[in-house]
Tab-separated table of C-alpha atoms in Angstrom:
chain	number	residue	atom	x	y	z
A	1	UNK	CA	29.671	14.389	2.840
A	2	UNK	CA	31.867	16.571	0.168
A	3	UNK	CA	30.697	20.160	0.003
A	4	UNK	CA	28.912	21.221	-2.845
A	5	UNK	CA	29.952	24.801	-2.418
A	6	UNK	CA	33.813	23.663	-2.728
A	7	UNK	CA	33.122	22.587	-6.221
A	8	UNK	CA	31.175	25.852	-7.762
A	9	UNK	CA	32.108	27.142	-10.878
A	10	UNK	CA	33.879	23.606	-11.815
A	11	UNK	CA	33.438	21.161	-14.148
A	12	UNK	CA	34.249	18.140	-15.748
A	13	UNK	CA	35.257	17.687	-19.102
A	14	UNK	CA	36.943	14.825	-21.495
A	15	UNK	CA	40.208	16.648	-23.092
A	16	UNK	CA	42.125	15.003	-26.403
A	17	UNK	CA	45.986	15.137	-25.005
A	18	UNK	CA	47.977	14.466	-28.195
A	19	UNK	CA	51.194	14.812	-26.523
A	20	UNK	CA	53.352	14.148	-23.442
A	21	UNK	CA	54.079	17.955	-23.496
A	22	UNK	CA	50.200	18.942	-23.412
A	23	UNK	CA	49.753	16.245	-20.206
A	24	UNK	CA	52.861	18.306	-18.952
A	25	UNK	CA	50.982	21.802	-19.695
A	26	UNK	CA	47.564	21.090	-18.154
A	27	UNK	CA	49.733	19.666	-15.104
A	28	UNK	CA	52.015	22.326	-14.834
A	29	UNK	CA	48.555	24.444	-14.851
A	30	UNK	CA	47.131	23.289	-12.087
A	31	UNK	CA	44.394	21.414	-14.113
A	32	UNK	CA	44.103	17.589	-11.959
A	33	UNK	CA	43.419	14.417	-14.186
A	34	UNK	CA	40.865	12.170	-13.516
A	35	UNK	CA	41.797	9.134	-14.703
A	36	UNK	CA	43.925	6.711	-13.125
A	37	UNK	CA	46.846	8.052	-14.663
A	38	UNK	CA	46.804	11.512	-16.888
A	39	UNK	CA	47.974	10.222	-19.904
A	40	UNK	CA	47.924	10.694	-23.893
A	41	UNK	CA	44.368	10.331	-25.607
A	42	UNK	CA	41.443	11.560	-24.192
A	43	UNK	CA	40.343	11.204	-20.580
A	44	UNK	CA	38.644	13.360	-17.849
A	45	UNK	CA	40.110	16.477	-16.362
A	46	UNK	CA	38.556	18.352	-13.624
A	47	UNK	CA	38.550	22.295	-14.792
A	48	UNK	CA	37.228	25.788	-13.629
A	49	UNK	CA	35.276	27.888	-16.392
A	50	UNK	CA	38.439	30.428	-16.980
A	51	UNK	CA	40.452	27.151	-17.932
A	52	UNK	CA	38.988	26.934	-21.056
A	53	UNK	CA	40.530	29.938	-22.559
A	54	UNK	CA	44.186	28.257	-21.403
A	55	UNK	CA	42.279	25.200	-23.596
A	56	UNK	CA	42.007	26.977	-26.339
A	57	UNK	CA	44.919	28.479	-26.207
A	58	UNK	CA	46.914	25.000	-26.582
A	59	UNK	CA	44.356	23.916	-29.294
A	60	UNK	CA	42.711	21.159	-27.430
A	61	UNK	CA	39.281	20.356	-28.316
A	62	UNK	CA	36.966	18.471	-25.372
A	63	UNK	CA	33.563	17.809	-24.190
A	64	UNK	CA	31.478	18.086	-21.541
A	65	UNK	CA	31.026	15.019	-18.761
A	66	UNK	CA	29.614	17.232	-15.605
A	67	UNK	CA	28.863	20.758	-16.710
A	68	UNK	CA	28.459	21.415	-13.358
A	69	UNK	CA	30.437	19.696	-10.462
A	70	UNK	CA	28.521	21.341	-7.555
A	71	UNK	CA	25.697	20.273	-8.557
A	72	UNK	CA	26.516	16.761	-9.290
A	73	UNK	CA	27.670	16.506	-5.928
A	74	UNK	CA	24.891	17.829	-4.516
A	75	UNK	CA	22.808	15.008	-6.666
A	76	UNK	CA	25.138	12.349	-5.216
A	77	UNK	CA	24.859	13.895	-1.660
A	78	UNK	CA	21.080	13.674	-1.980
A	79	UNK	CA	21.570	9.683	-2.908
A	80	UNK	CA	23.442	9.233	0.042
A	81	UNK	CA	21.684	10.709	2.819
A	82	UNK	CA	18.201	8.576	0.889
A	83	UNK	CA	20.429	5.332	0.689
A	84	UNK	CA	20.837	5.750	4.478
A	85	UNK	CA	17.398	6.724	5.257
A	86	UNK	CA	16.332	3.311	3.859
A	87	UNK	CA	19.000	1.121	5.147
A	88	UNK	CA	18.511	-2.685	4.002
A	89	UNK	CA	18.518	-5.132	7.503
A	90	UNK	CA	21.508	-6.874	7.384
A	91	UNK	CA	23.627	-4.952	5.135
A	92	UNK	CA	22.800	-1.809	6.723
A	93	UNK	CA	26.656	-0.465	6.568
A	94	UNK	CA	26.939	-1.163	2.780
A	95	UNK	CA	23.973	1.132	2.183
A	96	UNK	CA	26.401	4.259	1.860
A	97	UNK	CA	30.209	5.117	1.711
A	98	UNK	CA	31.641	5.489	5.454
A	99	UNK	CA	33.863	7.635	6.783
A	100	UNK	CA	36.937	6.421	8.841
A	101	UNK	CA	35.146	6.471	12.175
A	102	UNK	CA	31.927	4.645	11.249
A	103	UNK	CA	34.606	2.047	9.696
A	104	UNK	CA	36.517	1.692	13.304
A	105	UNK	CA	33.012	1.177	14.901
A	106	UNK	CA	32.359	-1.755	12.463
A	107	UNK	CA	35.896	-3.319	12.741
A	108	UNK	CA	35.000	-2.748	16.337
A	109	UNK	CA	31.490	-4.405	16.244
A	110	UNK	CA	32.931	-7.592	14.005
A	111	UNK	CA	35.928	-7.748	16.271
A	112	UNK	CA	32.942	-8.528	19.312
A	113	UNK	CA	30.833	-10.283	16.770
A	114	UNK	CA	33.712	-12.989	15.790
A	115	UNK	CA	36.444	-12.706	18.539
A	116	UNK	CA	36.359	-16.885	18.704
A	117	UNK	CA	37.871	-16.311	15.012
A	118	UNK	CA	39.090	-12.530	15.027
A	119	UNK	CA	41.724	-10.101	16.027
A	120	UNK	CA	42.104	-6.688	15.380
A	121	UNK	CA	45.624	-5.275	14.577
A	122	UNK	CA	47.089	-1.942	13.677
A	123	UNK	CA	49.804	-2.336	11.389
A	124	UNK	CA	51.172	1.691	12.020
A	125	UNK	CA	50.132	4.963	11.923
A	126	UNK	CA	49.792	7.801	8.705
A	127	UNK	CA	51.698	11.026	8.373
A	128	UNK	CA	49.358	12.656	10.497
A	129	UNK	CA	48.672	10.089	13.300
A	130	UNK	CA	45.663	8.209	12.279
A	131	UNK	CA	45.988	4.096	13.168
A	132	UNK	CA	46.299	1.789	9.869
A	133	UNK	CA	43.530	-1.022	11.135
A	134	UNK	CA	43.301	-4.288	9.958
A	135	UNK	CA	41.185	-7.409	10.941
A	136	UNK	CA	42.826	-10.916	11.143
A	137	UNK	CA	40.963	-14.183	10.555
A	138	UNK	CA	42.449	-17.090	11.834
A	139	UNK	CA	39.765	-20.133	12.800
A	140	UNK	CA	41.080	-22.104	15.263
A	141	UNK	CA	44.314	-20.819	15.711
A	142	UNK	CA	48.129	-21.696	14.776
A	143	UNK	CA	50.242	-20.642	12.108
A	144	UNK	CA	48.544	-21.196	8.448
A	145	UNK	CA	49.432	-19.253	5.347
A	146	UNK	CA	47.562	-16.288	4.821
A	147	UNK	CA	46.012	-14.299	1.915
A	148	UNK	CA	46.203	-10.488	2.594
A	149	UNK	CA	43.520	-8.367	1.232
A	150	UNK	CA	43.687	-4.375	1.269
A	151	UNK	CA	42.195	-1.119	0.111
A	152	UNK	CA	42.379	2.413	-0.146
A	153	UNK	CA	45.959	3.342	-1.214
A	154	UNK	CA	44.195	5.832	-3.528
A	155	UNK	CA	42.127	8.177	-1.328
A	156	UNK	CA	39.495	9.116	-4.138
A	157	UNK	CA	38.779	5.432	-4.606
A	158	UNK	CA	35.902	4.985	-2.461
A	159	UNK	CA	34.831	1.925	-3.703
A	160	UNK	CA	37.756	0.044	-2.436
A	161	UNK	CA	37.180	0.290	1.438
A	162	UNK	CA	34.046	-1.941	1.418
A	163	UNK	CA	34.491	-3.968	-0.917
A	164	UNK	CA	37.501	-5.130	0.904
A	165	UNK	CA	35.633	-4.457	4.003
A	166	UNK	CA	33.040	-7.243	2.804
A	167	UNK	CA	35.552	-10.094	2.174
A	168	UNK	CA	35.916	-10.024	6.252
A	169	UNK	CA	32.197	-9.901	6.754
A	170	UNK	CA	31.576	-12.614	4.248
A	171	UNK	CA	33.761	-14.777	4.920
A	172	UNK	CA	33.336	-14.126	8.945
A	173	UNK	CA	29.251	-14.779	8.314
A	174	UNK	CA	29.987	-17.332	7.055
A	175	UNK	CA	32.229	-20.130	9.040
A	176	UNK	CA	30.439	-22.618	10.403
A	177	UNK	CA	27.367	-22.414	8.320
A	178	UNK	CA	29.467	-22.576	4.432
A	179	UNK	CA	31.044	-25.823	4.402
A	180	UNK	CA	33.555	-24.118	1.959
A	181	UNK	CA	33.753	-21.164	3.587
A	182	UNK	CA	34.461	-23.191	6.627
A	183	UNK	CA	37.376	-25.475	5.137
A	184	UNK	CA	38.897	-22.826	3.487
A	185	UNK	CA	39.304	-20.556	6.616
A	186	UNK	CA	40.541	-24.012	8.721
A	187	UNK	CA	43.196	-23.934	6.310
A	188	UNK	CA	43.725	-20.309	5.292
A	189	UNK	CA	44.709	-17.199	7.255
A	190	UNK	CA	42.497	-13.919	6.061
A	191	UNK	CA	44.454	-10.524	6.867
A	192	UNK	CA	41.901	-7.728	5.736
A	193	UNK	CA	43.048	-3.755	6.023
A	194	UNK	CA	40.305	-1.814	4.273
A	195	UNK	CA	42.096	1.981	4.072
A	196	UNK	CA	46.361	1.663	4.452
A	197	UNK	CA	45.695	5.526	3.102
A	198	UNK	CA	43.854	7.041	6.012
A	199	UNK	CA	44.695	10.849	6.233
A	200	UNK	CA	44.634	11.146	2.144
A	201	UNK	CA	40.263	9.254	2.446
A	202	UNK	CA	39.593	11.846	5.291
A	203	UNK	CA	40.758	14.668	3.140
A	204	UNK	CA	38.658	13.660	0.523
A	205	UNK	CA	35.584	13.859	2.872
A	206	UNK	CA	36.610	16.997	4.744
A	207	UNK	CA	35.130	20.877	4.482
A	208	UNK	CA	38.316	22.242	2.271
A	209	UNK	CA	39.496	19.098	1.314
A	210	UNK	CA	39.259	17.287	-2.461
A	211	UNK	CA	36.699	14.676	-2.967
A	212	UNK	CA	39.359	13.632	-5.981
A	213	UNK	CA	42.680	13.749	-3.986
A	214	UNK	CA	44.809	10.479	-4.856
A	215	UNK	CA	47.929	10.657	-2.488
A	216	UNK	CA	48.590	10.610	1.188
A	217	UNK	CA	49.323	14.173	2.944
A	218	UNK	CA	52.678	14.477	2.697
A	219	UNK	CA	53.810	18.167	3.659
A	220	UNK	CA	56.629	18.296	0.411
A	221	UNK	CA	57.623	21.761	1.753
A	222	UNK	CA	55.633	23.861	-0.795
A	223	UNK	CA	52.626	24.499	-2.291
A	224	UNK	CA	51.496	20.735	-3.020
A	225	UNK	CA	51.066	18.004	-0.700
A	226	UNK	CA	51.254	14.218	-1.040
A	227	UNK	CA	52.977	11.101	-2.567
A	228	UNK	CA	51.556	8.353	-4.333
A	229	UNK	CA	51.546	5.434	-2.556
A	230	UNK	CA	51.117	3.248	-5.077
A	231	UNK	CA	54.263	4.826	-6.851
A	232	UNK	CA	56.047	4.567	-3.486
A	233	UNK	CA	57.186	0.700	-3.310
A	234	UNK	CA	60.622	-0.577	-3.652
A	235	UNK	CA	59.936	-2.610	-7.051
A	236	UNK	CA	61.485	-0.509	-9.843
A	237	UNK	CA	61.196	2.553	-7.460
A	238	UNK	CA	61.163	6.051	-9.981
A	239	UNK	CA	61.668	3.413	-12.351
A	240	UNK	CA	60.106	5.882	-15.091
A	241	UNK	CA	57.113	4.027	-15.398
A	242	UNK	CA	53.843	6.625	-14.745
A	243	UNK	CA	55.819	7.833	-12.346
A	244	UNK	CA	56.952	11.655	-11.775
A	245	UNK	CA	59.522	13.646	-9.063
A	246	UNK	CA	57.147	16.342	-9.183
A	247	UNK	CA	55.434	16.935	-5.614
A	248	UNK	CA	52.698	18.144	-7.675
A	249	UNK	CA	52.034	14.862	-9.742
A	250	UNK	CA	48.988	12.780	-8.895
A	251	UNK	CA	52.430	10.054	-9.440
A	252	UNK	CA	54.686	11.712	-7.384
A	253	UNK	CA	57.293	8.684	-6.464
A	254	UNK	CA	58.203	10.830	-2.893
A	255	UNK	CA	61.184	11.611	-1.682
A	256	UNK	CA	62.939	7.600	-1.715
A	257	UNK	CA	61.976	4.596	-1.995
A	258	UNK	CA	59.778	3.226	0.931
A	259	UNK	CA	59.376	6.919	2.283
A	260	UNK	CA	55.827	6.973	3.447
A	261	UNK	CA	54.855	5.353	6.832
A	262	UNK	CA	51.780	3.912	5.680
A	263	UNK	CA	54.188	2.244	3.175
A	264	UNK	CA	56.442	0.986	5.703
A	265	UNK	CA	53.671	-0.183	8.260
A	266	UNK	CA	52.207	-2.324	5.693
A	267	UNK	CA	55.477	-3.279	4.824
A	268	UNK	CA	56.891	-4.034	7.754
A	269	UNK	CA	53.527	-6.174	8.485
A	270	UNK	CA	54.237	-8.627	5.975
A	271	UNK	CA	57.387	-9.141	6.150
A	272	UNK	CA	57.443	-9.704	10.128
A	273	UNK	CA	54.325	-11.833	9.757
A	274	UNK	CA	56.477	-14.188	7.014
A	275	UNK	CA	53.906	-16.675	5.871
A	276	UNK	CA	51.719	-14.543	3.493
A	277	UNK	CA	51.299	-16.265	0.717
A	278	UNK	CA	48.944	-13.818	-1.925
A	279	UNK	CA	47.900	-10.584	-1.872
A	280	UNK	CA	45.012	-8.123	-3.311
A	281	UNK	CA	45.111	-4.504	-3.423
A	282	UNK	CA	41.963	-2.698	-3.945
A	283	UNK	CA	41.630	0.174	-6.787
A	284	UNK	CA	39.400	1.924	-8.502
A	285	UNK	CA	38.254	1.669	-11.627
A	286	UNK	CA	38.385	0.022	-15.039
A	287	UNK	CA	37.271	-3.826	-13.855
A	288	UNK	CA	40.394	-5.015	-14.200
A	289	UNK	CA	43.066	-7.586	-12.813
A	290	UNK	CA	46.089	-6.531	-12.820
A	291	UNK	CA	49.215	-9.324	-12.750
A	292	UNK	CA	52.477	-8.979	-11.745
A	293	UNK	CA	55.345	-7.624	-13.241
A	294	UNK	CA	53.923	-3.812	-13.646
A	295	UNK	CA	56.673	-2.162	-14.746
A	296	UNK	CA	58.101	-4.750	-17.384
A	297	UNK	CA	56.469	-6.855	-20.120
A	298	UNK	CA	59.222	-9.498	-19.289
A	299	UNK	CA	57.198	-12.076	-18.138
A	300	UNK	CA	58.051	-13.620	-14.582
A	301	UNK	CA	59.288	-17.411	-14.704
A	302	UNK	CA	55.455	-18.370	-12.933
A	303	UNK	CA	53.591	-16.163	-15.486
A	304	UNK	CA	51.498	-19.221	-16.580
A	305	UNK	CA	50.170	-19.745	-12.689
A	306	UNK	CA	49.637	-16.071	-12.302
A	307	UNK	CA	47.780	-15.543	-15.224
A	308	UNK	CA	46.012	-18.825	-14.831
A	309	UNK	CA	45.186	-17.523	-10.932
A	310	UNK	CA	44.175	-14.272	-12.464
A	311	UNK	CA	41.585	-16.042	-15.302
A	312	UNK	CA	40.077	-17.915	-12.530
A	313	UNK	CA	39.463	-14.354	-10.406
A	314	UNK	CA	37.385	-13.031	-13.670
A	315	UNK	CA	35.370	-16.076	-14.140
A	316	UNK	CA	34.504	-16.298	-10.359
A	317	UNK	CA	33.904	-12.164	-10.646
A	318	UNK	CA	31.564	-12.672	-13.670
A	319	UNK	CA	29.528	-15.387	-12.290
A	320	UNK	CA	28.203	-13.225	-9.930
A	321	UNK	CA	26.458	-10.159	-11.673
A	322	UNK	CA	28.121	-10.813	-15.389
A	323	UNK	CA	30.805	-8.018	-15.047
A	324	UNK	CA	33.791	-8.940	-16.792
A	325	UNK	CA	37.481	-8.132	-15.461
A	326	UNK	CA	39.759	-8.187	-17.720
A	327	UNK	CA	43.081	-9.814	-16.712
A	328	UNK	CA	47.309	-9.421	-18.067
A	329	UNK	CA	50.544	-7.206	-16.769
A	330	UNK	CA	49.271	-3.848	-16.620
A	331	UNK	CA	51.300	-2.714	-19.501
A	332	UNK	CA	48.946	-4.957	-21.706
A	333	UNK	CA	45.630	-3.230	-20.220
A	334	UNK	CA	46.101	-0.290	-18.668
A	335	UNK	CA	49.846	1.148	-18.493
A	336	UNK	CA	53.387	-0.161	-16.848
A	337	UNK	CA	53.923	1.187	-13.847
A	338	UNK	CA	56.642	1.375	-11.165
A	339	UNK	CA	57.178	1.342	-7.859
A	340	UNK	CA	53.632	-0.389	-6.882
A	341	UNK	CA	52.316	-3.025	-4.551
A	342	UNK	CA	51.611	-5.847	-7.355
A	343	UNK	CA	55.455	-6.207	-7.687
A	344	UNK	CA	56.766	-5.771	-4.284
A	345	UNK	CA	55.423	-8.618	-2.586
A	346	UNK	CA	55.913	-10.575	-5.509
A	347	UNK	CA	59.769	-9.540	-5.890
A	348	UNK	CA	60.850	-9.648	-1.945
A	349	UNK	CA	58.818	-12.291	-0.923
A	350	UNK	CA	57.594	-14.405	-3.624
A	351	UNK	CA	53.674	-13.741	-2.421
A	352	UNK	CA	51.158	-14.275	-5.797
A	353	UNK	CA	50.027	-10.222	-6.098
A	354	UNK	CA	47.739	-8.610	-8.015
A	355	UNK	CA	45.921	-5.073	-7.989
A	356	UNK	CA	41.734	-5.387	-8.516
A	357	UNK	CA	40.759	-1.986	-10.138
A	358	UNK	CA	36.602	-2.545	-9.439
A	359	UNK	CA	34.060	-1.372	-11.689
A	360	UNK	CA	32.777	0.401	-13.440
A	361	UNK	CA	34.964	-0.409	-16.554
A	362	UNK	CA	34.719	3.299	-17.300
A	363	UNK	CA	32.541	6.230	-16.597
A	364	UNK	CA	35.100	9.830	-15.802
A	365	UNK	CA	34.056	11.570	-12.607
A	366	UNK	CA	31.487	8.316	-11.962
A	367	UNK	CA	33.994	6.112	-12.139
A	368	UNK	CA	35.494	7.630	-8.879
A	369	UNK	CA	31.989	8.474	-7.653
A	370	UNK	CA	29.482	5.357	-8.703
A	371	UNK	CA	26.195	5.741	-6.851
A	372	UNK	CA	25.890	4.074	-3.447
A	373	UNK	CA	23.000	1.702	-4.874
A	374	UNK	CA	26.805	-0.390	-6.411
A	375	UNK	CA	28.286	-0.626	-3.453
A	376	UNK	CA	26.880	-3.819	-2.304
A	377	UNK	CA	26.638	-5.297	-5.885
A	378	UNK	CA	30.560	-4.142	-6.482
A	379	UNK	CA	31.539	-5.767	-3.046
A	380	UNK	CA	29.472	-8.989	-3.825
């Protein structure tokens, strides 16, 4: 669990950026955005107490969210380690967020549970060594198209991992006794990688570390580590888009196009496996759908299928628990953006792709950090 102690004398506050140049100043301060994206308007920044002289100083007004970080971290830690004490039978491992190690002893476990249907895979290995793992469902055997689901290119997101994690268990459960569970998987080819960002999730976890880093871990050959993955794909690469050549940007783009190696093992994944035929990557948060292109509002020659596709994903979200995604090209409902995983498969392969940022709709710091009692609803 995060360290309280890493987080004293810090804070969380909602700041009214009414310029491009004040994003650049708080940046260029060392003072990290919260939100998906530092942008314009007013979002959450994380801050220490002496920032708010440097605040004042560029005439930005903002408000409280966590008046005290450490503590609210403490408060979360405290949910966990009660969530876990009181771990529901049969959904024991959605009780709490996992590290990486308690999630290779439960790809190991369902790999033993389901090996007439299952195979484990690792797609490549991070910056610093750690195995990408993935899961493959394929019933019977034989080539079928696939749908590829995957988490975690954010490392702060910790939402993501299980609720990708819980498509394989579902669905696994499930074969055999759901008749259209069953005829789906007969037909279908599930590909599941819960965290392609390993190294950047165990830094936000370790004593030192950043519960709110974004990127991988990156050594950039100075003071700040990291490239966004999610900025890192070969559609519109550096495109302009929320993107940034600063090693220091949440957005950094990296050093080229393709750079990272957990970018190139998923990469190289799909296009050696050939048949993939749709794709969802994992984020967190806003409850939204996002549909390809990201970095244009040029609508792709299929836009009515994707968007139709994309419809049909918020009405079968909603049904569930009533939470509402909202669904359109990112520049519609939440910002263009290049260089991400929506428009890669989509542009080299012709896969249907779309990014899933899970709930809640909105929130600041909790929006990173919901409480582990919506784990199992978010994953449901």
């Amino acid at each position: 669990m995060p360290n309280p102690n890493d987080y004293i004398g810090k804070k969380v506050v909602e700041i009214d950026v009414p310029t491009e140049e004040a994003v650049a100043a708080l940046l260029e301060a060392g003072i990290e955005g919260l939100a998906c994206r530092p942008a314009t308007g007013t979002g959450p920044w994380l801050i220490e107490q002496e920032d708010e002289v440097f605040l004042k100083m560029l005439g930005l007004k903002h408000t409280n969210v966590v008046l005290n970080l450490s503590e609210f971290i403490s408060m979360r830690n405290v949910e966990r380690r009660t969530a876990r004490a009181s771990e529901p039978i049969g959904n024991a491992f959605y009780s709490d967020y996992r590290i990486i190690s308690e999630y290779d002893a439960h790809i190991d476990q369902f790999l033993i549970d389901h090996a007439d249907i299952a195979t484990g895979i690792v797609i490549g290995q991070s910056h610093e060594g750690r195995d990408i793992r993935g899961i493959v469902i394929n019933a019977g055997g034989g080539e079928k198209p696939a749908v590829l689901f995957n988490g975690t290119q954010h490392a702060r997101e910790w939402i993501s991992p299980p609720s990708t994690m819980y498509i394989a268990d579902m669905l696994a459960d499930g074969y055999g006794l759901d008749p259209e569970l069953t005829s789906l998987l007969d037909r279908v080819e599930v590909i599941v990688i819960p965290i392609v960002n390993p190294d950047g999730y165990a830094y936000t976890y370790e004593a030192g570390g950043d519960r709110y880093w974004r990127k991988n871990r990156r050594d950039n050959g100075g003071s700040c580590a990291g490239v966004d993955l999610n900025r890192n794909w070969g559609s519109d690469w550096n495109g302009g888009q929320s993107t940034s050549n600063d090693p220091c940007s949440d957005i950094y783009v990296g050093p080229s196009s393709m750079s990272e190696p957990e970018v190139q093992a998923l990469a190289n994944y799909c296009l050696n496996h050939g048949n993939i035929k749709a794709q969802i990557d994992y984020h967190a948060f806003s409850q939204l759908i996002l549909e390809p292109r990201g970095y244009t509002t040029t609508p792709p020659p299929d836009w009515d299928e994707l968007h139709a596709l994309g419809g049909a994903m918020s009405d079968a979200i909603a049904s569930v628990y009533g939470e509402y995604y909202v669904h359109d090209n990112p520049c519609n409902i939440l910002y263009c953006a290049s260089g991400t995983l929506i428009d890669w498969p989509y542009d080299t392969y012709g896969s249907k792709a779309y990014c899933v940022e899970l709930r809640p709709s909105s929130g600041g710091i909790g929006g990173f950090d919901p409480p582990p009692s919506e784990i199992l609803p978010c994953a449901q």
